[in-house]
Short mmCIF file of C-alpha atoms in Angstrom, two decimals:
data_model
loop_
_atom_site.label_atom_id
_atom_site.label_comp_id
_atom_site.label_asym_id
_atom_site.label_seq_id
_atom_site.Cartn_x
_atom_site.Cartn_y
_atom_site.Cartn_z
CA UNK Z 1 164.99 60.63 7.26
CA UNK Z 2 165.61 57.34 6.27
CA UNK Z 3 162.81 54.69 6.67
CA UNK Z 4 163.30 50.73 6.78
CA UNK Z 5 161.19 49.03 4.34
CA UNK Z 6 160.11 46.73 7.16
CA UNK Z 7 159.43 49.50 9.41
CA UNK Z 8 155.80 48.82 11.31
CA UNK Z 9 154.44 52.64 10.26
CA UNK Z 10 154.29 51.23 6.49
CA UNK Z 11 151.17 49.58 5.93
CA UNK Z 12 151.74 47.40 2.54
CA UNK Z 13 148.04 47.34 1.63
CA UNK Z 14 146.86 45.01 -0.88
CA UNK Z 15 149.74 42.34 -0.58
CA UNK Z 16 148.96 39.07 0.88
CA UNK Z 17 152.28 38.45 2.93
CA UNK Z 18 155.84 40.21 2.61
CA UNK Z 19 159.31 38.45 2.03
CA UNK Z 20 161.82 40.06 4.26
CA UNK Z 21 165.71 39.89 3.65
CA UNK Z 22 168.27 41.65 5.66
CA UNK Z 23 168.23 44.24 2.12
CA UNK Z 24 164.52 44.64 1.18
CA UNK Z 25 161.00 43.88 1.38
CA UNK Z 26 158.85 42.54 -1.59
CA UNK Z 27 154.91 41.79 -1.41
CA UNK Z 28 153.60 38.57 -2.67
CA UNK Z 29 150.25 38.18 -3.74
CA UNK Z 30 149.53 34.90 -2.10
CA UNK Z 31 151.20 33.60 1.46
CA UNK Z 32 154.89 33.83 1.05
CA UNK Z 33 155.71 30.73 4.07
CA UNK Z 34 153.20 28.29 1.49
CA UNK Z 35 154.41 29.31 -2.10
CA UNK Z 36 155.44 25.29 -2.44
CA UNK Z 37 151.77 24.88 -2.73
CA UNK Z 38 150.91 26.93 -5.77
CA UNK Z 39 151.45 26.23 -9.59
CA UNK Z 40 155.38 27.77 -10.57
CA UNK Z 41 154.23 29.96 -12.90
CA UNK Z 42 151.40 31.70 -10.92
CA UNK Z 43 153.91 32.68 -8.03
CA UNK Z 44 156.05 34.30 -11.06
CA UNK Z 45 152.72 36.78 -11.06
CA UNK Z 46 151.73 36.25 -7.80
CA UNK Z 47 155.51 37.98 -6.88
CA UNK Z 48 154.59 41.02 -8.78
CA UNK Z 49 152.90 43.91 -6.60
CA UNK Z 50 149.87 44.76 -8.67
CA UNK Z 51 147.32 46.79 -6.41
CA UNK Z 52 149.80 47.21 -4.00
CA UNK Z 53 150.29 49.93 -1.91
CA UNK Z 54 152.61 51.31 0.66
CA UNK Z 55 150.61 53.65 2.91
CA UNK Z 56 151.05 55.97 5.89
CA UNK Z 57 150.96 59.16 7.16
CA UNK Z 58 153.05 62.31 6.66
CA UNK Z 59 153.79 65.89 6.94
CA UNK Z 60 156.84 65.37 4.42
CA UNK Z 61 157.33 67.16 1.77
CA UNK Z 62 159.54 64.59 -0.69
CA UNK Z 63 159.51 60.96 -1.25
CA UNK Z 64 162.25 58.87 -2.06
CA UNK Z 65 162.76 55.11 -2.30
CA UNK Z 66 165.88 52.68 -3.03
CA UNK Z 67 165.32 49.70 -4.98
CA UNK Z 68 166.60 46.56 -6.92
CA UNK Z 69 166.90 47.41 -10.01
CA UNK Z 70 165.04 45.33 -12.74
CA UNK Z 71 164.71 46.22 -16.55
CA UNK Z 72 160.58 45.01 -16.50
CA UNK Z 73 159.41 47.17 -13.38
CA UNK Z 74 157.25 49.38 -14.67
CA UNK Z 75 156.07 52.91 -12.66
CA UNK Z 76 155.45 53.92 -9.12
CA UNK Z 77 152.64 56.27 -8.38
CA UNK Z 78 152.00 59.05 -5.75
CA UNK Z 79 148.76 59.50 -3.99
CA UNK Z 80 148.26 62.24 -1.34
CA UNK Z 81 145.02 61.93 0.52
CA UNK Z 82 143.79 59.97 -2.55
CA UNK Z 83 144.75 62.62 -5.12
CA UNK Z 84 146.81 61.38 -7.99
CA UNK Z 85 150.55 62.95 -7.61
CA UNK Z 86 152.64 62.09 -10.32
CA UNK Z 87 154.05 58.60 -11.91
CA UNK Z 88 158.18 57.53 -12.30
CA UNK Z 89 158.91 55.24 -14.28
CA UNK Z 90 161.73 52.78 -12.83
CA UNK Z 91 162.73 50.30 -15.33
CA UNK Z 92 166.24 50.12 -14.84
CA UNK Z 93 166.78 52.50 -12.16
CA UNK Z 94 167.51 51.86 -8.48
CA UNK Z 95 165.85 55.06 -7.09
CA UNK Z 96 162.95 57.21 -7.51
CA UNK Z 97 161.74 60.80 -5.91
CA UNK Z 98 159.16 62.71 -5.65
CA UNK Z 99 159.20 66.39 -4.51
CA UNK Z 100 157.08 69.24 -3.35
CA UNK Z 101 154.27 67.42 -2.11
CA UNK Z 102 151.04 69.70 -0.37
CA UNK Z 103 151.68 70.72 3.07
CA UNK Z 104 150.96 69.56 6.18
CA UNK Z 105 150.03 66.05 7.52
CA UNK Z 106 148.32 63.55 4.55
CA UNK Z 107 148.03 60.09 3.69
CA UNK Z 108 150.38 59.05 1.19
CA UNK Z 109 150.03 56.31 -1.04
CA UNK Z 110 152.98 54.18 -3.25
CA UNK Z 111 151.31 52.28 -5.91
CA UNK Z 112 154.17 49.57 -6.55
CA UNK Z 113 154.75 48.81 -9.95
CA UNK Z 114 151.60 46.08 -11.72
CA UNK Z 115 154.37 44.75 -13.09
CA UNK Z 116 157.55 43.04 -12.28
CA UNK Z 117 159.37 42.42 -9.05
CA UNK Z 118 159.65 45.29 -6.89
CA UNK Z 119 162.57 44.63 -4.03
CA UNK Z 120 162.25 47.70 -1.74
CA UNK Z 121 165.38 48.79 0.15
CA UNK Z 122 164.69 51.60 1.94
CA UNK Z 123 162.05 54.95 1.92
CA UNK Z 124 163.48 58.51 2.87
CA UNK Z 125 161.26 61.33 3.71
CA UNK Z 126 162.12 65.23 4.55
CA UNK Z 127 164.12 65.55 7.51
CA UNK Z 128 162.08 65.75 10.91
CA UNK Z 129 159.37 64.93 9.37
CA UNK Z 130 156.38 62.75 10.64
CA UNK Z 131 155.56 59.50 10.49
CA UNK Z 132 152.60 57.34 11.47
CA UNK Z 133 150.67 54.47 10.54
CA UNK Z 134 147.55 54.73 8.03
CA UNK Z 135 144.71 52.45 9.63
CA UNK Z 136 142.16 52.02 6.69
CA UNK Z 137 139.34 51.59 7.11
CA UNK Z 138 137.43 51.41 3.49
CA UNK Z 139 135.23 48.76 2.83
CA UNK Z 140 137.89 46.01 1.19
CA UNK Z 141 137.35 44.69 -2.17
CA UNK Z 142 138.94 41.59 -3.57
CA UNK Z 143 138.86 40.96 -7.20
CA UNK Z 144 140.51 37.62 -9.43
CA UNK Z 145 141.37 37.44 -12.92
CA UNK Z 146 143.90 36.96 -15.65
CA UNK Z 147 146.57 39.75 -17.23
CA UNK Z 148 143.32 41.32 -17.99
CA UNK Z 149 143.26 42.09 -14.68
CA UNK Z 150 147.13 42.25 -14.09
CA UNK Z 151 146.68 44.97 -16.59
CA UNK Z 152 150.84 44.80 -17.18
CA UNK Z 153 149.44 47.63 -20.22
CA UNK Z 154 148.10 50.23 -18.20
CA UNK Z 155 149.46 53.28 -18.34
CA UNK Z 156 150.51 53.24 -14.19
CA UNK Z 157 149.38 51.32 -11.31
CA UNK Z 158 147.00 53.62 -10.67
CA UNK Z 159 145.06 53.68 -14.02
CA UNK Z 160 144.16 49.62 -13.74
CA UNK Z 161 140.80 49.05 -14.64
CA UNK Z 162 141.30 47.32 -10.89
CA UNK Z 163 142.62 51.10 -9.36
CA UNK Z 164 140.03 53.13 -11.65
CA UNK Z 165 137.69 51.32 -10.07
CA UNK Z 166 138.70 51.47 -6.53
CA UNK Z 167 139.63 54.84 -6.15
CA UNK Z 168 136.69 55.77 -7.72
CA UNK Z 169 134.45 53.49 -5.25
CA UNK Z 170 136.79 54.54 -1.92
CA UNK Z 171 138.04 50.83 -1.64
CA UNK Z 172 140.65 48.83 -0.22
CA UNK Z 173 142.22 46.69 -2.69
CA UNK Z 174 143.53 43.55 -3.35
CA UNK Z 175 144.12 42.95 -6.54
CA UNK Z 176 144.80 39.05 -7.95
CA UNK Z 177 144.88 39.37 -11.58
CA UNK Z 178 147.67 36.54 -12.41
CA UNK Z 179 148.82 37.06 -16.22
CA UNK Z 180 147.84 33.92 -17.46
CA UNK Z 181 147.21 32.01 -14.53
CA UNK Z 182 143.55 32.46 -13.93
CA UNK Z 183 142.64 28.61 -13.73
CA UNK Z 184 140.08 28.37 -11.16
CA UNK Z 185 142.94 27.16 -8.98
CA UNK Z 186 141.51 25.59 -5.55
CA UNK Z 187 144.39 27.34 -3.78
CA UNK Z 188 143.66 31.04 -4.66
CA UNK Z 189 139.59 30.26 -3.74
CA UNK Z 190 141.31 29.17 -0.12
CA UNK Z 191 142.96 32.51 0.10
CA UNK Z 192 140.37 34.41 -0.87
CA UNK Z 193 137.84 32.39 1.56
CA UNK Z 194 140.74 33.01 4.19
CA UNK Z 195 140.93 37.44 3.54
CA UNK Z 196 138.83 39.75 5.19
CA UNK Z 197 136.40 41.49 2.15
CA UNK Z 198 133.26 42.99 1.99
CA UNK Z 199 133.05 42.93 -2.25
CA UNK Z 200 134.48 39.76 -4.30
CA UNK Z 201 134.95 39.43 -8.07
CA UNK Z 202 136.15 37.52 -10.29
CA UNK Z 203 136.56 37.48 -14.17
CA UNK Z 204 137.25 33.97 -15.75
CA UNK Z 205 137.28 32.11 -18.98
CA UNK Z 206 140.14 33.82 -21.16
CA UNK Z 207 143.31 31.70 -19.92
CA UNK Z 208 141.02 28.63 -19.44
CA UNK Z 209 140.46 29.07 -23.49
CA UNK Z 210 143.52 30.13 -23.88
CA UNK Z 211 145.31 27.49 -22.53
CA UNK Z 212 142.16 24.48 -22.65
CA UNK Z 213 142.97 24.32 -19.30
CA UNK Z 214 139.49 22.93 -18.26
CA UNK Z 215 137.11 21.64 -20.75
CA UNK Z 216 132.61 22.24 -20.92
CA UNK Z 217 132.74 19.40 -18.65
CA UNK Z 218 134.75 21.22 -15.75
CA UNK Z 219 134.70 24.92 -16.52
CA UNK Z 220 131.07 25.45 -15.10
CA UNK Z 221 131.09 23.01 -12.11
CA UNK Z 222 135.29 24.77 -11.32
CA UNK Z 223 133.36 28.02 -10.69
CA UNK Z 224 131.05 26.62 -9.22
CA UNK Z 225 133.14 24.68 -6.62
CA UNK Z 226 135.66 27.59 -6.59
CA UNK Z 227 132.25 30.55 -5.09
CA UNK Z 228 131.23 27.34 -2.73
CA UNK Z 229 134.98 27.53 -1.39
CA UNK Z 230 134.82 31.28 -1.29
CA UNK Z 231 131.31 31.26 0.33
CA UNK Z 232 132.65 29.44 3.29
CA UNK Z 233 133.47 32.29 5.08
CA UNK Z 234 132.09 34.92 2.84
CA UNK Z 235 128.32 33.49 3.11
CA UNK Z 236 126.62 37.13 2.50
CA UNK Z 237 129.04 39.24 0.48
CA UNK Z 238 128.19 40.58 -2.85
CA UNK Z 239 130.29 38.81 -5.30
CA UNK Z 240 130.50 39.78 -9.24
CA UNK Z 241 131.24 36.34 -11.34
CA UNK Z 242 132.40 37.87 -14.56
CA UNK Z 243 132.46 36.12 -17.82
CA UNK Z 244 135.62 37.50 -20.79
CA UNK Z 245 135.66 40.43 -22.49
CA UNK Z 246 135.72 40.78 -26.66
CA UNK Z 247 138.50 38.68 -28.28
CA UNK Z 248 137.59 38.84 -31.72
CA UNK Z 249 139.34 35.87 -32.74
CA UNK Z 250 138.23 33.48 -30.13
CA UNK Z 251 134.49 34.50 -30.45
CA UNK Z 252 133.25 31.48 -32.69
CA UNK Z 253 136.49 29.48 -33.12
CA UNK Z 254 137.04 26.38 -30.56
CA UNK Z 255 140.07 25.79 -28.61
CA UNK Z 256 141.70 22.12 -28.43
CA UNK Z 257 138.82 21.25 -26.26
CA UNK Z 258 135.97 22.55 -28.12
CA UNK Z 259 135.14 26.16 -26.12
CA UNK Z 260 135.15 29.44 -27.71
CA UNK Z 261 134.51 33.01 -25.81
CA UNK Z 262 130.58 32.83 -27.11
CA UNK Z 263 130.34 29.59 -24.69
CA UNK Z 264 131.83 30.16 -21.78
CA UNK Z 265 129.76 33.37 -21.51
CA UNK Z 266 126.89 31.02 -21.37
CA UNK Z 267 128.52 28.87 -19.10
CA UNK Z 268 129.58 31.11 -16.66
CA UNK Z 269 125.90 32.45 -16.79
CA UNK Z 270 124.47 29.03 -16.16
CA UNK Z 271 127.25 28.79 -13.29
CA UNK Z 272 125.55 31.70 -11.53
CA UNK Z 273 121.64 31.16 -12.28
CA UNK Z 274 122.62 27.55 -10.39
CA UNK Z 275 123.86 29.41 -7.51
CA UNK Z 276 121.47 31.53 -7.60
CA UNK Z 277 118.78 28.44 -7.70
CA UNK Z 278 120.19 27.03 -4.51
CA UNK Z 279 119.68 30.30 -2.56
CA UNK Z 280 123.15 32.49 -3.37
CA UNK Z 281 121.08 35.82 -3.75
CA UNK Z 282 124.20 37.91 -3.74
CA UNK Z 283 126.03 36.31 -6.43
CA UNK Z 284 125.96 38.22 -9.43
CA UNK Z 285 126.57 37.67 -13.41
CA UNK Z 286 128.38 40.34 -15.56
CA UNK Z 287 128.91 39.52 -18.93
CA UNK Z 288 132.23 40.67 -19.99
CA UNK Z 289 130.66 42.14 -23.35
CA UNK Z 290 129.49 45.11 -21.19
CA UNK Z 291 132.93 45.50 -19.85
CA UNK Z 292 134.69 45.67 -22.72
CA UNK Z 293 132.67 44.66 -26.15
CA UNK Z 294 132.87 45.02 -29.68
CA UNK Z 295 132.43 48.31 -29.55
CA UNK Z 296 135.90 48.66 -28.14
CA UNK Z 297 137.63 46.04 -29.65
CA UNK Z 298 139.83 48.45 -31.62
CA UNK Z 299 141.60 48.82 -28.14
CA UNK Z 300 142.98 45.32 -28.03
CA UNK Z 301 145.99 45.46 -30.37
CA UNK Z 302 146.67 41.98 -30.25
CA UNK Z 303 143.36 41.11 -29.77
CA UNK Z 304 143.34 39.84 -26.57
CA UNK Z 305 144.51 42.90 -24.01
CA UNK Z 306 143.95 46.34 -23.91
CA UNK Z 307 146.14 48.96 -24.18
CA UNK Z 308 146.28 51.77 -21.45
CA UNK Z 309 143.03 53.52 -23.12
CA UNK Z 310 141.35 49.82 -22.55
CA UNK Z 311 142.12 49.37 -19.12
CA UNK Z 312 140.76 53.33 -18.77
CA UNK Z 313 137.70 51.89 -20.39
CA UNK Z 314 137.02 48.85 -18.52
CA UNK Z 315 137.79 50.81 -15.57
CA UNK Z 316 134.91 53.46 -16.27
CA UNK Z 317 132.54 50.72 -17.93
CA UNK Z 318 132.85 48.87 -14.45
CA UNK Z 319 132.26 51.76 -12.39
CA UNK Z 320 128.90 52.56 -14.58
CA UNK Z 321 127.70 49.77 -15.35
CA UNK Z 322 128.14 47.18 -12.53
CA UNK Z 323 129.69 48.73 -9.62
CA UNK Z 324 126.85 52.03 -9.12
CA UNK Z 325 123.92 50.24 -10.53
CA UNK Z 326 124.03 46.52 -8.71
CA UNK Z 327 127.51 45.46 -6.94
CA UNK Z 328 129.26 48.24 -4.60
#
């Protein structure tokens, strides 16, 4: 049975909008119709599905799915009723399939590849086989951050520190970890005001050191101004500020404008003690060190992202340490 990626049974969960062409469907990761208004090379990111998912239910036994091929996809992942199926790997391939699924009506989850831009032409299940749309309902988590969060590394889409976390917690995501693009932009604290959530995170600093993109004159009041944009229509919800994770080189020495990792800690601290001051009491500080610290820092091979065992790591070291003790 051959399904339309367009079809209105597919829920695409975790994209912002969709870009429809008479041959496939692709989720973006901000609003597709207002892409003029965003930096170039955060819409390269922001076209890449990370955290997305194409849900509904089934009583099929297979899975199939037609795509445009790209040599940078990575995999696509199989959830039935939120257990993990099995991964394919689709760099260079047009199709992928997945057979003898468990019996009987479930909910079935694609996790799109985090990486690269995944055109979907068309879905086939088992002939005569059911079809409905999945409705859910999970509390929805949105979380913001650099390739640390795009997590391009990670073994599959669903072993993201981002997907650990969620499928561990029983959340919706949406996931908007930009590689390298995680400058405090106004824009992305607009969508993020604009999405229904009942969580919010964020982890900033590394690409603003990275790339000196803001300076200790901005960096403190841009996170400030970019929770205050956020907190227009999220007044009450918990929300995680969360400072970088170990980069051994960039612990002590100074980028072009004089901030190393050590300092923006503190300054992403002192950006959430002053929101706490005037009367945020469910903003919270995570320093990154508890993420991921220097006790792990043999799983950053180029010292600044994990491998797949990091992104495991992070994953779990969120889950215990901020999400069950003072967040979810």
């Amino acid at each position: 049975m051959l399904i339309r990626p367009d079809d209105a049974r597919l829920t695409w969960a975790g994209a912002v909008s969709l870009q429809r062409t008479h041959e496939w469907t692709m989720a973006w990761r901000v609003p597709f119709e207002e892409r003029g208004l965003f930096h170039e090379a955060l819409l390269e990111r922001a076209a890449m599905a990370a955290g997305v998912r194409i849900a509904f239910r089934s009583d099929t036994s297979l899975v199939s799915g037609q795509f445009v091929p790209r040599n940078d996809l990575t995999q696509v992942d199989l959830c039935c009723d939120g257990k993990f199926i099995g991964s394919v790997g689709l760099a260079g391939r047009e199709e992928f399939q997945f057979d003898d699924l468990p019996a009987g009506e479930k909910v079935i989850e694609l996790w799109l590849p985090q990486f690269g831009q995944f055109q979907l032409r068309s879905l086939a299940l088992s002939d005569g086989a059911s079809l409905t749309r999945f409705e859910d309902t999970r509390p929805r988590w949105i979380t913001y951050g650099s390739s640390i969060s795009h997590c391009r590394t990670a073994e599959s889409p669903t072993q993201t520190w981002p997907a650990i976390v969620a499928r561990g917690r029983g959340l919706n995501l949406t996931c908007l970890g930009f590689g390298g693009q995680c400058h405090l932009d106004p824009m992305i604290a607009r969508l993020i005001r604009d999405l229904p959530a009942d969580f919010l995170s964020i982890c900033v600093g590394i690409n603003v050191q990275g790339s000196a993109s803001l300076s200790p004159r901005t960096f403190r009041t841009g996170i400030i101004g970019f929770v205050k944009i956020v907190r227009e229509k999220h007044p009450t919800m918990p929300f995680a500020v969360m400072s970088p994770i170990i980069s051994p080189p960039r612990e002590t020495k100074p980028n072009a404008v004089g901030f190393n990792l050590r300092m923006m800690r503190e300054e992403v601290k002192a950006a959430v003690a002053a929101l706490q001051a005037h009367g945020d009491r469910q903003v919270h500080y995570v320093d990154g060190l508890e993420v991921l610290g220097p006790d792990l820092a043999h799983l950053l091979p180029d010292e600044l992202h994990p491998n797949a065992e990091g992104y495991k790591a992070m994953g779990r070291n969120f889950l215990d340490k901020v999400a069950a003790t003072r967040f979810f």
